Tab-separated table of C-alpha atoms and ligand atoms in Angstrom:
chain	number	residue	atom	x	y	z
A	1	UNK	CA	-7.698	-3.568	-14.283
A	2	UNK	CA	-5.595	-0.266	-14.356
A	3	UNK	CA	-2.095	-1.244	-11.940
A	4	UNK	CA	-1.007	1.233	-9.439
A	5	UNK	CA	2.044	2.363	-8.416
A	6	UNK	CA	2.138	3.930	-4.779
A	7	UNK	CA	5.622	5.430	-2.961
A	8	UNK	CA	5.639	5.353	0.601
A	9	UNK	CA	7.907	7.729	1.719
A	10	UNK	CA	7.793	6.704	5.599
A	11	UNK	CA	9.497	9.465	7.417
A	12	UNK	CA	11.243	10.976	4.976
A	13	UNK	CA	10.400	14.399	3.416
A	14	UNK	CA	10.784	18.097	3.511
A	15	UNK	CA	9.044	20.728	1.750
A	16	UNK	CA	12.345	21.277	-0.158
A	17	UNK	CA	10.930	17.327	-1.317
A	18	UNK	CA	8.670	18.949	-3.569
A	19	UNK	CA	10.575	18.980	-6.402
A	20	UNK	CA	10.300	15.720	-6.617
A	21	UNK	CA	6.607	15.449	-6.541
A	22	UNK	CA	6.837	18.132	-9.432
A	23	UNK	CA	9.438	15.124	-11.052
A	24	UNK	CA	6.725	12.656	-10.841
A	25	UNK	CA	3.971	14.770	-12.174
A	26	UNK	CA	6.166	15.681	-15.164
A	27	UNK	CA	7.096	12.463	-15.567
A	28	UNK	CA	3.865	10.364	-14.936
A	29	UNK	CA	3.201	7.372	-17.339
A	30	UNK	CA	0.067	6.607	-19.010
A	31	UNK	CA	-0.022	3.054	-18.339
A	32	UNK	CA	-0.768	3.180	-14.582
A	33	UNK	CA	-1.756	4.965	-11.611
A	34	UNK	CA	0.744	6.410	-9.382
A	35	UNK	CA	0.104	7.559	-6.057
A	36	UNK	CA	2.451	9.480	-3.380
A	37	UNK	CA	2.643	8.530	0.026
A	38	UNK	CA	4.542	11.305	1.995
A	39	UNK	CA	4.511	12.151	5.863
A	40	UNK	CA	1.082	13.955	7.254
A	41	UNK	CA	3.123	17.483	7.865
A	42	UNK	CA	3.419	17.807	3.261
A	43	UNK	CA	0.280	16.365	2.560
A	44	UNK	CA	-1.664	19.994	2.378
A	45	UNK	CA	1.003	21.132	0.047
A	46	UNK	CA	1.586	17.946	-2.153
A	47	UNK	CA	-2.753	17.785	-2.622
A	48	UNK	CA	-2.356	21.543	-3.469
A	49	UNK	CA	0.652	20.678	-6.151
A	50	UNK	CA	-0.955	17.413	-7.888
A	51	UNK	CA	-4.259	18.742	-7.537
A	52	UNK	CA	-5.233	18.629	-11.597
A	53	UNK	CA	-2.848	15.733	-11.779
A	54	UNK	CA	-3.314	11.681	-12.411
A	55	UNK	CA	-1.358	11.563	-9.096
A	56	UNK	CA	-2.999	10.873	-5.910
A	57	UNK	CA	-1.111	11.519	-2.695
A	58	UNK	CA	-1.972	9.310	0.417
A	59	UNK	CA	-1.327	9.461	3.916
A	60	UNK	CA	0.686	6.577	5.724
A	61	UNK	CA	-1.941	5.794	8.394
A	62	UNK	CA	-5.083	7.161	10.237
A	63	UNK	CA	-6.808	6.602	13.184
A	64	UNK	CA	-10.473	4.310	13.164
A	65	UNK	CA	-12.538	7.279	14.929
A	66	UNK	CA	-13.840	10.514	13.206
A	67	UNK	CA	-12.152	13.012	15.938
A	68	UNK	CA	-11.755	12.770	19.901
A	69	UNK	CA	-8.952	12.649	21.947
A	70	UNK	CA	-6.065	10.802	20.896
A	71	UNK	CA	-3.356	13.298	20.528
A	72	UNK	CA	-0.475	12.586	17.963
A	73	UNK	CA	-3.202	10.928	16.053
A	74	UNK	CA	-4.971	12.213	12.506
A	75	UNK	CA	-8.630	10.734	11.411
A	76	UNK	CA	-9.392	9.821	7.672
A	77	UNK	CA	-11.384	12.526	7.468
A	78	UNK	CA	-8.878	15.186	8.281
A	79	UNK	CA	-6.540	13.317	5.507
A	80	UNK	CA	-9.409	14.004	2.871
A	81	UNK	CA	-9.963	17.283	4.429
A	82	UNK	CA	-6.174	18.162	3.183
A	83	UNK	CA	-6.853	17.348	-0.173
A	84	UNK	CA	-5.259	13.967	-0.160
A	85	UNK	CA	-7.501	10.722	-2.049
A	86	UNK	CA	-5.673	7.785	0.044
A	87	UNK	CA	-4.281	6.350	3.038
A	88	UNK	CA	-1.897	3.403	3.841
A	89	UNK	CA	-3.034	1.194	6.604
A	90	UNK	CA	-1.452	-1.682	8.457
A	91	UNK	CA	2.012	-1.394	7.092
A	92	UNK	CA	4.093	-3.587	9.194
A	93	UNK	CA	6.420	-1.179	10.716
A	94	UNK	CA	3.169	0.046	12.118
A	95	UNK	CA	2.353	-2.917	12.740
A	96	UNK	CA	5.278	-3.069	14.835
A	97	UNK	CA	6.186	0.121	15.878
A	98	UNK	CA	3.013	0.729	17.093
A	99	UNK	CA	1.488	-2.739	17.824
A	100	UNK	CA	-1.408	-2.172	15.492
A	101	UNK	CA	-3.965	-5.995	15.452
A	102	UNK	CA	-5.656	-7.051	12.559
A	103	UNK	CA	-8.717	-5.618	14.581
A	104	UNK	CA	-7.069	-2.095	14.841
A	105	UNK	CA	-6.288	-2.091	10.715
A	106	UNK	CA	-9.376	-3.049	10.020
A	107	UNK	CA	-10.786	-0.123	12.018
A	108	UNK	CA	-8.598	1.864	9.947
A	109	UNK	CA	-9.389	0.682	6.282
A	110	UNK	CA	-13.236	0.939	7.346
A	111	UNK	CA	-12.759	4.840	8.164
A	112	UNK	CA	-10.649	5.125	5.315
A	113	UNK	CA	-14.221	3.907	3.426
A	114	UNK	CA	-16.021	6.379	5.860
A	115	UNK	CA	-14.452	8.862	4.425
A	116	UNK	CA	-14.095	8.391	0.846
A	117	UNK	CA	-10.383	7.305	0.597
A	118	UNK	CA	-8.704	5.074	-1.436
A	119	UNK	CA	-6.911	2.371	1.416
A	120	UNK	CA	-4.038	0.569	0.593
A	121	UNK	CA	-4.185	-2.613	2.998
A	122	UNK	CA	-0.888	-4.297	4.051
A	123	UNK	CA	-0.466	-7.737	5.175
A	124	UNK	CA	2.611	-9.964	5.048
A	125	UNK	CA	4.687	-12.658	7.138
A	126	UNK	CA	7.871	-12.216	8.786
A	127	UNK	CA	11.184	-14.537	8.002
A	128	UNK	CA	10.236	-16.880	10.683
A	129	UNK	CA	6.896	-17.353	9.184
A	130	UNK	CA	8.283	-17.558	5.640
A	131	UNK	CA	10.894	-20.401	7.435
A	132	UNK	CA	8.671	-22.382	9.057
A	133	UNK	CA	6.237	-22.844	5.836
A	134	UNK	CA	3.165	-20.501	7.609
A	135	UNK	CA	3.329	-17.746	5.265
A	136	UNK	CA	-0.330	-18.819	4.033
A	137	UNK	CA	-1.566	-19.215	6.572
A	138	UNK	CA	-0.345	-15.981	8.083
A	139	UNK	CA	-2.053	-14.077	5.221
A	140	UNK	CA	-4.815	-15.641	5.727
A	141	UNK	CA	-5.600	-14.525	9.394
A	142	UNK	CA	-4.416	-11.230	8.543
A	143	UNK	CA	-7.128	-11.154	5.688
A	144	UNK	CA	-9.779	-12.368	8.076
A	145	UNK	CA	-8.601	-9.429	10.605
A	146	UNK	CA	-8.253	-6.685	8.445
A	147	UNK	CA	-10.261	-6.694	5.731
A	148	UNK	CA	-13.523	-4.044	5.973
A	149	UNK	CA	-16.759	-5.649	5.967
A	150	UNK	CA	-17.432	-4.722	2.531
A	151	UNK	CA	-14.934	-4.793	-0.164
A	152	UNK	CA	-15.086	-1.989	-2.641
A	153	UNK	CA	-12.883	-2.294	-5.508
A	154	UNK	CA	-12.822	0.830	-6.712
A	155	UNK	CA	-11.624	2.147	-3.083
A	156	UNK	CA	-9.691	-1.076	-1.204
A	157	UNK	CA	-6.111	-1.941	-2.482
A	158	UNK	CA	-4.087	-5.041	-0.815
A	159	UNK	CA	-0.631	-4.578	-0.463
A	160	UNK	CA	1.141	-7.974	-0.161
A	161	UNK	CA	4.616	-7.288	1.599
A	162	UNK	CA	6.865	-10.149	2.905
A	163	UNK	CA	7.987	-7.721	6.139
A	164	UNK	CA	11.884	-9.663	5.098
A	165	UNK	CA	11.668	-7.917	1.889
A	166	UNK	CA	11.013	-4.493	3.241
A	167	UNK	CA	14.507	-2.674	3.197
A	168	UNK	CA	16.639	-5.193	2.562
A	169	UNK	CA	17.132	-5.502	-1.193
A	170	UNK	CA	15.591	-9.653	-0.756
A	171	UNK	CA	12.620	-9.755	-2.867
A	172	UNK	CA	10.622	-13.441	-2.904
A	173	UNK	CA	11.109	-15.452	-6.067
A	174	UNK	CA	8.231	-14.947	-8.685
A	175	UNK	CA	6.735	-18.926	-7.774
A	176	UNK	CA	6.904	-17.450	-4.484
A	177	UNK	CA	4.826	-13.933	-5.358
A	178	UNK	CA	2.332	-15.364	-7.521
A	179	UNK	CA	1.277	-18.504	-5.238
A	180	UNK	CA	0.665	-15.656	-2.355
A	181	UNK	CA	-1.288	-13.330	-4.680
A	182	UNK	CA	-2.982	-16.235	-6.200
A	183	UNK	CA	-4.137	-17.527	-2.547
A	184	UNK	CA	-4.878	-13.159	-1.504
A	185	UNK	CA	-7.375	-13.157	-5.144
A	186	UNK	CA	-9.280	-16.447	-3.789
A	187	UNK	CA	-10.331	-15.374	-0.780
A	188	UNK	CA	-11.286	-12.300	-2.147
A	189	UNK	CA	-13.185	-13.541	-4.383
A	190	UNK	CA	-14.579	-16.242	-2.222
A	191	UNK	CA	-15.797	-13.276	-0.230
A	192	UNK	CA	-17.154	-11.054	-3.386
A	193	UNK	CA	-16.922	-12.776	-6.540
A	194	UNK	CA	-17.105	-9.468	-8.258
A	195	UNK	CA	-15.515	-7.072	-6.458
A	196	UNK	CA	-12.845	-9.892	-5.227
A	197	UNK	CA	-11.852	-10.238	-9.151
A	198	UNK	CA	-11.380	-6.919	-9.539
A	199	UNK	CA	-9.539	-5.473	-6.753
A	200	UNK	CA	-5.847	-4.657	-7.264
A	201	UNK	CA	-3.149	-6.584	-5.020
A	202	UNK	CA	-0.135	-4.729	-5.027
A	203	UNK	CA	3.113	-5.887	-3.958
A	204	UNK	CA	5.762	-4.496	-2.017
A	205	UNK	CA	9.060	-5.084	-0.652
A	206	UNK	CA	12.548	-4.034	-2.411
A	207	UNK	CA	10.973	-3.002	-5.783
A	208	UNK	CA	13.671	-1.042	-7.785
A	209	UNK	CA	13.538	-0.104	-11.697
A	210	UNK	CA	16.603	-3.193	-12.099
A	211	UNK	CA	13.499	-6.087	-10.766
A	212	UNK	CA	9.685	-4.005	-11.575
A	213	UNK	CA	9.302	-5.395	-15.118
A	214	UNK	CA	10.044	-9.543	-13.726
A	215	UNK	CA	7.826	-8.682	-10.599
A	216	UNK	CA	4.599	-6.681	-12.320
A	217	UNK	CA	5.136	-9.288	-14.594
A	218	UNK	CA	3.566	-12.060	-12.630
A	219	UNK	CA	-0.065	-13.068	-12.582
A	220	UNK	CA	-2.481	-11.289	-9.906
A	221	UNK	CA	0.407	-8.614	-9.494
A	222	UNK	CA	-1.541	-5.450	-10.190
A	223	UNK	CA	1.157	-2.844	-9.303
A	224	UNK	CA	4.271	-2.142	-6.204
A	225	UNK	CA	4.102	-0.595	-3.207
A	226	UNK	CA	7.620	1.308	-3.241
A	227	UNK	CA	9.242	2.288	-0.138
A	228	UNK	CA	13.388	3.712	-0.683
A	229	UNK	CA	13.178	3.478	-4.938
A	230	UNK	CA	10.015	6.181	-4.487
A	231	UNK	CA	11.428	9.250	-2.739
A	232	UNK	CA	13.634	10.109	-6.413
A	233	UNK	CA	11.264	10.805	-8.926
A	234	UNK	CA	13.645	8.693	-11.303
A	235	UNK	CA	13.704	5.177	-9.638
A	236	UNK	CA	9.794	5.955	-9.392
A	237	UNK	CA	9.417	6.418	-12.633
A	238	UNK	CA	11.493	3.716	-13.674
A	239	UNK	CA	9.469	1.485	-11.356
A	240	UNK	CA	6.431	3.235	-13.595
A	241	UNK	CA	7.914	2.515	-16.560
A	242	UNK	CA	7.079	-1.400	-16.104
A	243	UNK	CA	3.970	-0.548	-17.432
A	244	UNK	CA	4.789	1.718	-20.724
B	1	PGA	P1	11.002	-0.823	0.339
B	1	PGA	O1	9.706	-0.595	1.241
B	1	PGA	O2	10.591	-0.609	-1.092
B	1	PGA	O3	11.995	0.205	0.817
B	1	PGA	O4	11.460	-2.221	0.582
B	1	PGA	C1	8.442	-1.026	0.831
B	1	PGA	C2	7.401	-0.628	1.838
B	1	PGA	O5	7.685	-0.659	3.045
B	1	PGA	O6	6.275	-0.255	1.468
């Protein structure tokens, strides 16, 4: 299966930003995908720029209904309307920022499948969780929660990220990455052998060029969810480059 790369810029990003989307296109590697993530206001102009490109840009969230009244709010649609071939649900500072439930990602990843995106699907435990030996089990609820009805692997991506590793520069140990993608590719399987096997899990949390090669290294690791190393093209890249 071909890995994937994604940067989430979170709320970072101007339109003088595009020169680094112009960094990553120059610069893209053969051996994966890569995929920009940047906030809703450049995704017009970043579709327009990689249009032609092997890079897909993505949105960072989107609501579960088509349209209707929820103001602040943009629908899948609209995100594939602006030219963009992805969206990022359930990232845990959604999660917490906005008290998204499993019920509300799933919402999410199922109009992400309405309309024709590519969903990146993040699930992870907290340091408590880690600490008190329930990171498993944690996972597993937020699979049963979250994941759409039917699981297309061409179109659903799970992003494991421990929420402790996000921003801090703490990354798990590999024995610690591989038995929670090892646990994430069982139950998918167990709930599509076929599409299950072939689905990419991703992880995230504190990926940087100096620790991509050790981490994409590991078994069931099928690419990185980037978060500060994506917004220069370079650390990108470098991340990239774990698969050249
Ligand atoms: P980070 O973020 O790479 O800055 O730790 C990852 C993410 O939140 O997706």
């Amino acid at each position: 299966m071909r890995p994937l790369v994604a940067g989430n810029w979170k709320m970072n990003g101007l339109r003088s930003g595009e020169a680094e989307l112009r960094a990553v296109i120059a610069g893209a590697v053969t051996g994966c995908d890569l995929m920009v993530c940047p906030p809703a206001t450049l995704l017009v102009s970043f579709a327009a720029i990689a249009k032609g490109s092997s890079v897909v840009i993505g949105a960072q969230d989107c609501h579960g209904e088509r349209d209707g009244a929820h103001t602040g709010d943009i629908s899948a649609e609209m995100i594939a309307d602006a030219g963009a071939g992805a969206v990022i649900v359930g990232h845990s500072e959604r999660r917490a920022d906005h008290q998204e439930s499993d019920a509300d990602v799933k919402a999410k990843a199922s109009a992400a499948a309405r309309a024709g995106l590519i969903a990146i699907l993040c699930i992870g435990e907290t340091k408590e969780e880690r600490q008190a030996g329930a990171t498993i089990a944690r996972i597993g609820r937020q699979l049963d929660g979250s994941l759409p009805d039917r699981l297309d692997d061409a179109r659903l991506v799970i992003a494991y990220e421990p929420v402790w590793a996000i921003g801090t520069g703490l990354t798990p140990t590999t024995k610690d990455v591989a038995e929670v993608h090892a646990f994430i590719r069982e139950r998918l399987v167990a709930l599509d052998p076929k599409a299950g096997a072939s689905m990419r899990i991703l992880y995230g949390g504190s990926v940087k060029p100096a620790n991509a090669k050790e981490l994409m290294a590991v078994m069931n690791v099928n690419g990185a969810l980037v978060g500060g190393a994506s917004l220069k093209a370079a650390d990108f890249l470098g991340i990239a480059a774990a698969y050249s």
